[in-house]
PDB file of C-alpha atoms in Angstrom:
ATOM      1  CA  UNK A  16     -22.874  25.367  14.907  1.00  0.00           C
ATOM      2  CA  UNK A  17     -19.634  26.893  13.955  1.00  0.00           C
ATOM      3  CA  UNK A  18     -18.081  23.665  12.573  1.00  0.00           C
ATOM      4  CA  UNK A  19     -21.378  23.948  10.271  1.00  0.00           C
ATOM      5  CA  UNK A  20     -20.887  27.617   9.450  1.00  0.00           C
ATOM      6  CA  UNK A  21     -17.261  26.869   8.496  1.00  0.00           C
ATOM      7  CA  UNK A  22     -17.995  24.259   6.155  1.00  0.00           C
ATOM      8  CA  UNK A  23     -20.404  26.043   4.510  1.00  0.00           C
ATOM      9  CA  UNK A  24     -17.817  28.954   3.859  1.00  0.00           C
ATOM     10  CA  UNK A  25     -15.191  26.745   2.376  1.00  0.00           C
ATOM     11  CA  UNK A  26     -18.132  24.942   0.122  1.00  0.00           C
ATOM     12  CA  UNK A  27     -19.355  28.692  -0.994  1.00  0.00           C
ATOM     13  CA  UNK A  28     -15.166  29.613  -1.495  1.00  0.00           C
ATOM     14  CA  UNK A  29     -14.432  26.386  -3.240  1.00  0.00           C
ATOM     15  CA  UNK A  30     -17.344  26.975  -5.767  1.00  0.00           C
ATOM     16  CA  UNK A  31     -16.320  31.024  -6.055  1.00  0.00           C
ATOM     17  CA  UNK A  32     -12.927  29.853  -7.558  1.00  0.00           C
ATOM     18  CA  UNK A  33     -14.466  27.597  -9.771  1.00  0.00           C
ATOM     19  CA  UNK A  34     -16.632  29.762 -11.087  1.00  0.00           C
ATOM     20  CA  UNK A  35     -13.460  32.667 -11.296  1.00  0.00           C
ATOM     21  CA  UNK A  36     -10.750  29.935 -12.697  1.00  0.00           C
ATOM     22  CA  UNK A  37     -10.998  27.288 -15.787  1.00  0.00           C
ATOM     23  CA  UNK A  38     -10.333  24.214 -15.539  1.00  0.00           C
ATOM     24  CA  UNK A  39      -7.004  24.289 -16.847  1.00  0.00           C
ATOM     25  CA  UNK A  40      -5.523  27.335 -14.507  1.00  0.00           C
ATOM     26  CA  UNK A  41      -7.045  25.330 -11.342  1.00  0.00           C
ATOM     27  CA  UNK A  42      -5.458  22.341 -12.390  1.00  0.00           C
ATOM     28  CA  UNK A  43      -2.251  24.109 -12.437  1.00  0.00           C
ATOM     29  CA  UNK A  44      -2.689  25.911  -9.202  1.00  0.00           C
ATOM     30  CA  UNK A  45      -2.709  22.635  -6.812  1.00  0.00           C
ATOM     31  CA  UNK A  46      -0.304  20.977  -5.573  1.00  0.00           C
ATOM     32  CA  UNK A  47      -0.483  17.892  -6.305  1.00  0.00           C
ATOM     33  CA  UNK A  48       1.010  14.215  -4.749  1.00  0.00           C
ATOM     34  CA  UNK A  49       0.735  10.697  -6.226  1.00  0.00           C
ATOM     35  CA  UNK A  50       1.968   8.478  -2.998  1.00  0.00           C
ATOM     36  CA  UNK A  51       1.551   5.130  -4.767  1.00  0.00           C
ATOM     37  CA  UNK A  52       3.686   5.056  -7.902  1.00  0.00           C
ATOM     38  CA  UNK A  53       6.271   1.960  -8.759  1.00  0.00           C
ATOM     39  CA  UNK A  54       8.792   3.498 -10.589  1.00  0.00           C
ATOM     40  CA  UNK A  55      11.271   0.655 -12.382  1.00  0.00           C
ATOM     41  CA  UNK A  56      13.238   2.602 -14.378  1.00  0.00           C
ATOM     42  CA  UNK A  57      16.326   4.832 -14.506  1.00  0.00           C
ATOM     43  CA  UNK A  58      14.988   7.376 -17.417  1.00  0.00           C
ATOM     44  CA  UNK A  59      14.273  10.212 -15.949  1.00  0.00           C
ATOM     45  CA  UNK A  60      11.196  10.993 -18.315  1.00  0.00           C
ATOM     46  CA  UNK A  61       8.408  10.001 -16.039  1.00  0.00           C
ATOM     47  CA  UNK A  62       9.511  12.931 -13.657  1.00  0.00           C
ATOM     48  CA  UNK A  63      10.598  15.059 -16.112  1.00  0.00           C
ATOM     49  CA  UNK A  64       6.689  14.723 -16.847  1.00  0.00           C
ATOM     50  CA  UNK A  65       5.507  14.346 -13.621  1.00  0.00           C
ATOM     51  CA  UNK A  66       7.366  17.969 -12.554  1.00  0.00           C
ATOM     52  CA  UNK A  67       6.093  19.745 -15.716  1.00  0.00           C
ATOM     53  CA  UNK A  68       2.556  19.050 -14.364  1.00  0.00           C
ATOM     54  CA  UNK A  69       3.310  20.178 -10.861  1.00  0.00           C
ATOM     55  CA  UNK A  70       3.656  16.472  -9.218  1.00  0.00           C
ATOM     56  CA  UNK A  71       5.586  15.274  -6.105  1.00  0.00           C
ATOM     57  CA  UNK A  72       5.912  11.172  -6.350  1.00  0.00           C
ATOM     58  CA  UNK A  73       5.908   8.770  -3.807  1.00  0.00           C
ATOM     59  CA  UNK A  74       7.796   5.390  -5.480  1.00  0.00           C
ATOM     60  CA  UNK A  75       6.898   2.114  -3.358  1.00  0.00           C
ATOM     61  CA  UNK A  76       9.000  -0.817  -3.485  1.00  0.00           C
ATOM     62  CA  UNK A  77       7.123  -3.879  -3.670  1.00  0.00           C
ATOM     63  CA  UNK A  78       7.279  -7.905  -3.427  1.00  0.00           C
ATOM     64  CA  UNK A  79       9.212  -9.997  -1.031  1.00  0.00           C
ATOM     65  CA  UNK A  80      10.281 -12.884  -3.415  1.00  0.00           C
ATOM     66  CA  UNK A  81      13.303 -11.660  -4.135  1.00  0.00           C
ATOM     67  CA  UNK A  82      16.093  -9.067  -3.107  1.00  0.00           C
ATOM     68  CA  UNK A  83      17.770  -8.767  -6.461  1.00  0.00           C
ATOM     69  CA  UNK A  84      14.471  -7.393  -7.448  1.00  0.00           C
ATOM     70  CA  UNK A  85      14.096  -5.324  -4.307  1.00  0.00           C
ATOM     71  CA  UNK A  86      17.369  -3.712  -5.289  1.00  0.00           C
ATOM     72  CA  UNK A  87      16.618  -2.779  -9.091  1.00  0.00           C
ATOM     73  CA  UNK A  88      14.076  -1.111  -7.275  1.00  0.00           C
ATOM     74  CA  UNK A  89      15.835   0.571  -4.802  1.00  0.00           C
ATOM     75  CA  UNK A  90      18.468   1.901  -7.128  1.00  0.00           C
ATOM     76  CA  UNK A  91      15.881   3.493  -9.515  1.00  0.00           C
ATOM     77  CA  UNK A  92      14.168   5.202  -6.703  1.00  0.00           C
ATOM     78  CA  UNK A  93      17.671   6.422  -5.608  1.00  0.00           C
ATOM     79  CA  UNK A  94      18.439   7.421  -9.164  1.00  0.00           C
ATOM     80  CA  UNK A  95      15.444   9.414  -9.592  1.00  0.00           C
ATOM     81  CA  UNK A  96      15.716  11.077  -5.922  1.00  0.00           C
ATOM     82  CA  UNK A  97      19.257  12.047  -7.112  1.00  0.00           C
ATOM     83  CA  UNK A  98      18.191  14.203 -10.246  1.00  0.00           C
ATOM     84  CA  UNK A  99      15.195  15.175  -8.517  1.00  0.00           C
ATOM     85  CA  UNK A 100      15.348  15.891  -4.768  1.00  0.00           C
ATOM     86  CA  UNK A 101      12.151  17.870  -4.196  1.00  0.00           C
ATOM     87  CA  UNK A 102       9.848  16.530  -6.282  1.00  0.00           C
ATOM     88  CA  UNK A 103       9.758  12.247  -4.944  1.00  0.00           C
ATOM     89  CA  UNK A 104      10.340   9.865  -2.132  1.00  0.00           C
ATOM     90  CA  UNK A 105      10.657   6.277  -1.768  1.00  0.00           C
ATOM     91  CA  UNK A 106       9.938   3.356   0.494  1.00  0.00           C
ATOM     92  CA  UNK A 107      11.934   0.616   1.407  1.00  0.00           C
ATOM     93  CA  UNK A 108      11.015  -3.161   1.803  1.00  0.00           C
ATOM     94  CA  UNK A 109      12.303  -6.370   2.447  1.00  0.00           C
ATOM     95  CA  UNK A 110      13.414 -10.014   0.780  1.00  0.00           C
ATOM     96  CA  UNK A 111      12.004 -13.106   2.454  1.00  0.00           C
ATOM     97  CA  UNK A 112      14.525 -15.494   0.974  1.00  0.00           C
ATOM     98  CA  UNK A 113      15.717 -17.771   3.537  1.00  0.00           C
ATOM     99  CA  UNK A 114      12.891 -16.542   6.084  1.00  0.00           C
ATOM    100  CA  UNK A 115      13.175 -19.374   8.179  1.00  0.00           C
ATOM    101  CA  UNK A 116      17.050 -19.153   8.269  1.00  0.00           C
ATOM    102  CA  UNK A 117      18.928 -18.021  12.087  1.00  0.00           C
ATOM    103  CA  UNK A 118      19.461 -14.213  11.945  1.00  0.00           C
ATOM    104  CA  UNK A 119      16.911 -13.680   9.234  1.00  0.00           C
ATOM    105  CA  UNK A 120      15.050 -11.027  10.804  1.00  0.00           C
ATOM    106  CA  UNK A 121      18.392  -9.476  11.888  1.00  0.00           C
ATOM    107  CA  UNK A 122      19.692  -8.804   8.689  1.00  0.00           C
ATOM    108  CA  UNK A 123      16.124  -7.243   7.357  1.00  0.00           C
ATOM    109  CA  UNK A 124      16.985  -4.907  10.577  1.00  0.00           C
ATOM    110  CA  UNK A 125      20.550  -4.154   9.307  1.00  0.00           C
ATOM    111  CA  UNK A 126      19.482  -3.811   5.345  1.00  0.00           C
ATOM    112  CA  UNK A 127      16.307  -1.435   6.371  1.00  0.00           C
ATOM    113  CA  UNK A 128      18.414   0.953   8.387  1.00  0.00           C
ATOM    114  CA  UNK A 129      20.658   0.922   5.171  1.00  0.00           C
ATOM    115  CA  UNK A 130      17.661   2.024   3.283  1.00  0.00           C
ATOM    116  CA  UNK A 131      16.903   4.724   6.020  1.00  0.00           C
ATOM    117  CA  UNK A 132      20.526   6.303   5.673  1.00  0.00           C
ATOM    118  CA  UNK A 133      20.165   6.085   1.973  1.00  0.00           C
ATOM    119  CA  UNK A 134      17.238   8.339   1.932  1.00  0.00           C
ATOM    120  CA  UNK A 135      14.007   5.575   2.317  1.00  0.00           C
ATOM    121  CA  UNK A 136      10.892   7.791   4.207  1.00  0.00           C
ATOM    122  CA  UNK A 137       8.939   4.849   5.181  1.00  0.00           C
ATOM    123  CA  UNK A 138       8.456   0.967   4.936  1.00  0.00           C
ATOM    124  CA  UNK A 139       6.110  -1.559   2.716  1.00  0.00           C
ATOM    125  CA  UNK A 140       4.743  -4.711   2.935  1.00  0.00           C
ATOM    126  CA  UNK A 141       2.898  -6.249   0.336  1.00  0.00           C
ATOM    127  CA  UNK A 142       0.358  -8.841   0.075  1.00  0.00           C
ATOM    128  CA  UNK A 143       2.442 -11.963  -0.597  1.00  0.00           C
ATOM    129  CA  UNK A 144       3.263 -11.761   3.300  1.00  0.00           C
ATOM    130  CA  UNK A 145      -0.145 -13.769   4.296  1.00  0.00           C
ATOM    131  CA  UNK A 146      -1.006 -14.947   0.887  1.00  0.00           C
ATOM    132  CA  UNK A 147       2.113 -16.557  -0.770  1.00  0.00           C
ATOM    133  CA  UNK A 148       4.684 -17.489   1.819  1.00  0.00           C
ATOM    134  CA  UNK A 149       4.599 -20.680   4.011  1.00  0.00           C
ATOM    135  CA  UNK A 150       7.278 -21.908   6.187  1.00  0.00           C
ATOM    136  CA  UNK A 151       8.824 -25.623   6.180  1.00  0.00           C
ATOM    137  CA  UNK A 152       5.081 -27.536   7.098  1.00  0.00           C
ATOM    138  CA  UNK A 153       3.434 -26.099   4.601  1.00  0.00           C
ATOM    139  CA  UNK A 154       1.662 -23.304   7.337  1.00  0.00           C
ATOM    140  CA  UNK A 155       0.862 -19.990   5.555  1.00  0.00           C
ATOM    141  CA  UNK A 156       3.162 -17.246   7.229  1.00  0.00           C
ATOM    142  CA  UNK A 157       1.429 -13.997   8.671  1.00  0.00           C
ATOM    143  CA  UNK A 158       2.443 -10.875   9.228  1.00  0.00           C
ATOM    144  CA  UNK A 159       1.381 -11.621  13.153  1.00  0.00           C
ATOM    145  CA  UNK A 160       3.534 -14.309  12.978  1.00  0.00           C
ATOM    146  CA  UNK A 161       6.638 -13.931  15.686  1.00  0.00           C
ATOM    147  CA  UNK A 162       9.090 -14.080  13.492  1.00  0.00           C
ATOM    148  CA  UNK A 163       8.660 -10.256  12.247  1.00  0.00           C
ATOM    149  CA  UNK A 164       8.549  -9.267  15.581  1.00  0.00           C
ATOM    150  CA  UNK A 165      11.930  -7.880  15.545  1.00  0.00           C
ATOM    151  CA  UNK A 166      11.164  -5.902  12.459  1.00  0.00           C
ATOM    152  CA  UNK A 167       8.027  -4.371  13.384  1.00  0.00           C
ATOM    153  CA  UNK A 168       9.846  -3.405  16.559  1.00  0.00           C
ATOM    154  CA  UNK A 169      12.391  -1.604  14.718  1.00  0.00           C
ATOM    155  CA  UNK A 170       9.870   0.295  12.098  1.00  0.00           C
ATOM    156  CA  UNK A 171       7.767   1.245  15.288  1.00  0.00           C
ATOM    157  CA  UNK A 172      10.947   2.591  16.799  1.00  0.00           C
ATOM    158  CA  UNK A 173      12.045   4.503  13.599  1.00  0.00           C
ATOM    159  CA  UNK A 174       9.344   6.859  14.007  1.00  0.00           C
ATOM    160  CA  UNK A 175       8.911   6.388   9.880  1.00  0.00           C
ATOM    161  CA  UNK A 176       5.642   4.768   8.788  1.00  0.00           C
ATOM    162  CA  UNK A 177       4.790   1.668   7.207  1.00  0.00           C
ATOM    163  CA  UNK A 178       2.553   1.155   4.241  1.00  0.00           C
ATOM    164  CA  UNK A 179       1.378  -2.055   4.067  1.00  0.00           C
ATOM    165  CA  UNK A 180      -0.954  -3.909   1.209  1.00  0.00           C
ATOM    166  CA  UNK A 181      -2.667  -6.871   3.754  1.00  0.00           C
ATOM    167  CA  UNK A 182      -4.785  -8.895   1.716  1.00  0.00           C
ATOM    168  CA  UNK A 183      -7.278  -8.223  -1.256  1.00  0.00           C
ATOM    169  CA  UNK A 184     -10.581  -6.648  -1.694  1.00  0.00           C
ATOM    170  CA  UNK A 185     -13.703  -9.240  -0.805  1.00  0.00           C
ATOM    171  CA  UNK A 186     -14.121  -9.659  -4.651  1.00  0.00           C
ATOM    172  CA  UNK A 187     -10.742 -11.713  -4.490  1.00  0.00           C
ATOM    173  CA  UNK A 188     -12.803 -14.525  -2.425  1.00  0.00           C
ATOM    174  CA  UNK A 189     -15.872 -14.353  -5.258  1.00  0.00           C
ATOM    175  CA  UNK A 190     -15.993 -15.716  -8.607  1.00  0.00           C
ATOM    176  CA  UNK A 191     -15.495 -13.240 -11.880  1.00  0.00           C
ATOM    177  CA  UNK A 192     -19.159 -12.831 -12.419  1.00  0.00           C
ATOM    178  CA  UNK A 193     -20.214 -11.667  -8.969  1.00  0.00           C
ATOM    179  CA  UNK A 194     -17.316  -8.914  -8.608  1.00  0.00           C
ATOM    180  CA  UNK A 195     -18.431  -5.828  -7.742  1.00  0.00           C
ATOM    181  CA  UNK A 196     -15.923  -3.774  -9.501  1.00  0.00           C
ATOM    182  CA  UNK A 197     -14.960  -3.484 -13.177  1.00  0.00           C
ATOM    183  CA  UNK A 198     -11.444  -3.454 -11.975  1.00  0.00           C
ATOM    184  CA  UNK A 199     -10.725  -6.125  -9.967  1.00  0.00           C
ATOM    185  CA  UNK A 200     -12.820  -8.848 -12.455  1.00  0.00           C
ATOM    186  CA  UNK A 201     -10.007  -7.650 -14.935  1.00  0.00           C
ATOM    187  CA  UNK A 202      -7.455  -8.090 -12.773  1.00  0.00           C
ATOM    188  CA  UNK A 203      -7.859 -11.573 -10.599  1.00  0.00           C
ATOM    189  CA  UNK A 204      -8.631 -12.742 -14.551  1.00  0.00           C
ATOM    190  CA  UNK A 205      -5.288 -11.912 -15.538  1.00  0.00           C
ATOM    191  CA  UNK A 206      -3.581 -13.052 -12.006  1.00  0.00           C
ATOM    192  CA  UNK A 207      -6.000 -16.059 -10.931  1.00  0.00           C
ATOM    193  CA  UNK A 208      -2.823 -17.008  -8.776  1.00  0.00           C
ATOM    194  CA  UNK A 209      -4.529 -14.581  -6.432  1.00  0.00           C
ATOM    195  CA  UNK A 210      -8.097 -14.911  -7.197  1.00  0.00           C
ATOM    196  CA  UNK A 211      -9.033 -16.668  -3.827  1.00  0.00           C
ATOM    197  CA  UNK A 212     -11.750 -18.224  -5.044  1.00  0.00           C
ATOM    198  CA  UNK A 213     -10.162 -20.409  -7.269  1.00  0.00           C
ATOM    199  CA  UNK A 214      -7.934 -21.082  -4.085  1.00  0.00           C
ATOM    200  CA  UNK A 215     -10.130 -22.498  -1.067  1.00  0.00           C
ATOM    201  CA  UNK A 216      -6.992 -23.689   0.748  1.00  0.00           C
ATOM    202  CA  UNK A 217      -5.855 -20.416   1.020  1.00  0.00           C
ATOM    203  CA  UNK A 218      -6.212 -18.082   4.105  1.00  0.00           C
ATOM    204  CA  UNK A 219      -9.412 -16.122   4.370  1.00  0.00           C
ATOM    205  CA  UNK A 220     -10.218 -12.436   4.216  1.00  0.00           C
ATOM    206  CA  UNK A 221     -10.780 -12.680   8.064  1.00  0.00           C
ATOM    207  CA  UNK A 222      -7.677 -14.149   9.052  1.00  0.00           C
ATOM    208  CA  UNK A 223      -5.607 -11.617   6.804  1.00  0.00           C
ATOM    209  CA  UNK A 224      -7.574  -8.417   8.436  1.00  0.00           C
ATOM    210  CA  UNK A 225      -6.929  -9.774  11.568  1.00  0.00           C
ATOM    211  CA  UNK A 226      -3.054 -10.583  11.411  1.00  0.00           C
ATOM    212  CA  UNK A 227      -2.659  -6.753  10.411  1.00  0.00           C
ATOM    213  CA  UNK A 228      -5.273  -5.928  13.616  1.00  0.00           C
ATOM    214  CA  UNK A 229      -2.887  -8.334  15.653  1.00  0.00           C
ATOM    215  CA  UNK A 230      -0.003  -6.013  14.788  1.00  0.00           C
ATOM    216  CA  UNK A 231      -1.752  -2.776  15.580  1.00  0.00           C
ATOM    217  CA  UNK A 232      -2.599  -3.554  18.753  1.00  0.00           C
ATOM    218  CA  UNK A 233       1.105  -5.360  19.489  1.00  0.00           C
ATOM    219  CA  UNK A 234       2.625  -2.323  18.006  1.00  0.00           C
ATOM    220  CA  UNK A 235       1.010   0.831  19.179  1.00  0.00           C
ATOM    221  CA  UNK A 236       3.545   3.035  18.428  1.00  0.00           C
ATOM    222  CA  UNK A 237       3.982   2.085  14.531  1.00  0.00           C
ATOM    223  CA  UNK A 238       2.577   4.527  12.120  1.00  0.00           C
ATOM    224  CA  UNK A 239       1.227   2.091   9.761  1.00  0.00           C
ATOM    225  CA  UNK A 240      -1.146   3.013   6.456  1.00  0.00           C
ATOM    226  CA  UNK A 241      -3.421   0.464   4.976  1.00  0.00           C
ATOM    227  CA  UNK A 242      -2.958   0.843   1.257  1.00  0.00           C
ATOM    228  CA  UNK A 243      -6.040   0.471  -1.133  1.00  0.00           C
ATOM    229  CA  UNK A 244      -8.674   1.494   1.749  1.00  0.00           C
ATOM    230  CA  UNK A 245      -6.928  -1.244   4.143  1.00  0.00           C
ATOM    231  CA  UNK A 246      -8.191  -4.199   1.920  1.00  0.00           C
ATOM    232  CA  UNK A 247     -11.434  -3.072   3.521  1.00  0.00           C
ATOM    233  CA  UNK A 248     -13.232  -1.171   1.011  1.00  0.00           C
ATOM    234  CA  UNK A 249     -16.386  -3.467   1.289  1.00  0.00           C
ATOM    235  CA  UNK A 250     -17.295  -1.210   4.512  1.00  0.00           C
ATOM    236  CA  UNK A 251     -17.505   1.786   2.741  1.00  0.00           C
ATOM    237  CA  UNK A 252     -19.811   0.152  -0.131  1.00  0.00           C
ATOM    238  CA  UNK A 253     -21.855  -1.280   3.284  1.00  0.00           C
ATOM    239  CA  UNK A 254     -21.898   2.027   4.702  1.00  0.00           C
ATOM    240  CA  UNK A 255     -22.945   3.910   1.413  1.00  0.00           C
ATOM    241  CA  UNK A 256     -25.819   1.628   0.790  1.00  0.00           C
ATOM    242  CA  UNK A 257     -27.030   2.033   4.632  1.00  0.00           C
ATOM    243  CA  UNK A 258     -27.021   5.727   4.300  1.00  0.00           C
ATOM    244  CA  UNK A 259     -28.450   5.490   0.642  1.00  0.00           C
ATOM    245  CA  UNK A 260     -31.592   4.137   2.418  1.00  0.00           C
ATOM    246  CA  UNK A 261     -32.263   7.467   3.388  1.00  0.00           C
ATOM    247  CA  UNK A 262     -33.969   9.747   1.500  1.00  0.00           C
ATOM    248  CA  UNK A 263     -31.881  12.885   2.537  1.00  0.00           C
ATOM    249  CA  UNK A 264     -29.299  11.475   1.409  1.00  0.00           C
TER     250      UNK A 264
END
């Protein structure tokens, strides 16, 4: 009853300072956080822009193909945390070049607790870990797989969290024309390399939910965050429609 009574209240507040503020001056009273940004560049004019309008970044770095990339990356982020110390953060990653090489997983340790001391609040993993990499047979390499387990041990025992980026949406396993979403038909057009359709040999949407599940229940003290609704969006369209059934609704 009083959870009720108090939700009601903030409703009636939230629509009281709508109807007492424009558009304009409530847009500039909020704070405001983007936490997925890729920022590539050392000019600072995307914050200069992004602080005029009251925004705190969060800069990911992203892919695992290569660690010359991963450190262009790395030094913009620094850059911009340099001439801007309040206003973003940035997360580390890793290089899977020479994966299957003796110490591998050691040295993504040793180069991630760099990151840490240099300022990194967190951890990602993108998709091409499950969807890109295989090892010497040919055998698709998951993130379940035991040779991160030495990795995921040490992000669960940093106490920072891990974003990860496990998979695609369903559409990825459908052609073009039966895509749900505007968004994704434009983009698996422009990057069929990932349009699992057009790939049957590649893992499934099942196997790629559950390799991140594996982890979770392996790790149950890592703080990890599924980017773009976990690669699990489909749920919340299944859940919309059973609700929309309703006429209350």
């Amino acid at each position: 009853m009083y959870r009720k009574l108090l939700i009601t209240c903030l409703a009636m507040l939230l629509m009281l300072s709508s109807c007492t503020l424009n558009k304009q001056e409530l847009y500039n009273s909020m704070n405001k956080i983007d936490a997925h940004v890729h920022i590539r560049t050392g000019n600072p004019a995307i914050m200069e822009y992004a602080n005029s309008q009251g925004f705190k970044l969060l800069t990911i770095n992203t892919r695992s193909d290569s660690q010359e990339y991963i450190d262009e990356q790395k030094q913009s982020a620094i850059s911009m945390k340099d001439l801007y110390p309040e206003d973003i953060n940035w997360l580390a990653t890793f290089s899977m070049e020479d994966f299957e090489d003796p110490g591998w997983a050691e040295g993504v340790v040793q180069k991630l607790q760099e990151d840490l001391d240099q300022g990194a609040m967190g951890f990602k993993i993108w998709k091409d870990i499950g969807m890109t990499f295989r090892d010497s047979l040919g055998n698709f390499v998951f993130l379940d797989d035991p040779l991160f387990e030495p990795i995921l041990e040490f992000m669960a025992g940093s106490g920072f969290t891990l974003l990860t980026h496990i998979g695609e949406p369903k559409n990825c396993w459908l052609p073009i024309e039966s895509m749900t979403v505007n968004g994704d038909k434009s983009y698996f057009t422009d990057h069929p390399q990932y349009h699992m359709y057009l790939h049957p040999d590649y893992p499934t949407h099942e196997r790629l939910m559950e390799s991140r599940d594996q982890v979770l229940a392996r790790y149950p003290k890592l703080q990890m965050v599924g980017a773009h609704l976990g690669s699990l969006e489909c749920r919340i369209v299944q859940k919309r429609e059973e609700v929309g059934k309703f006429g209350n609704q």
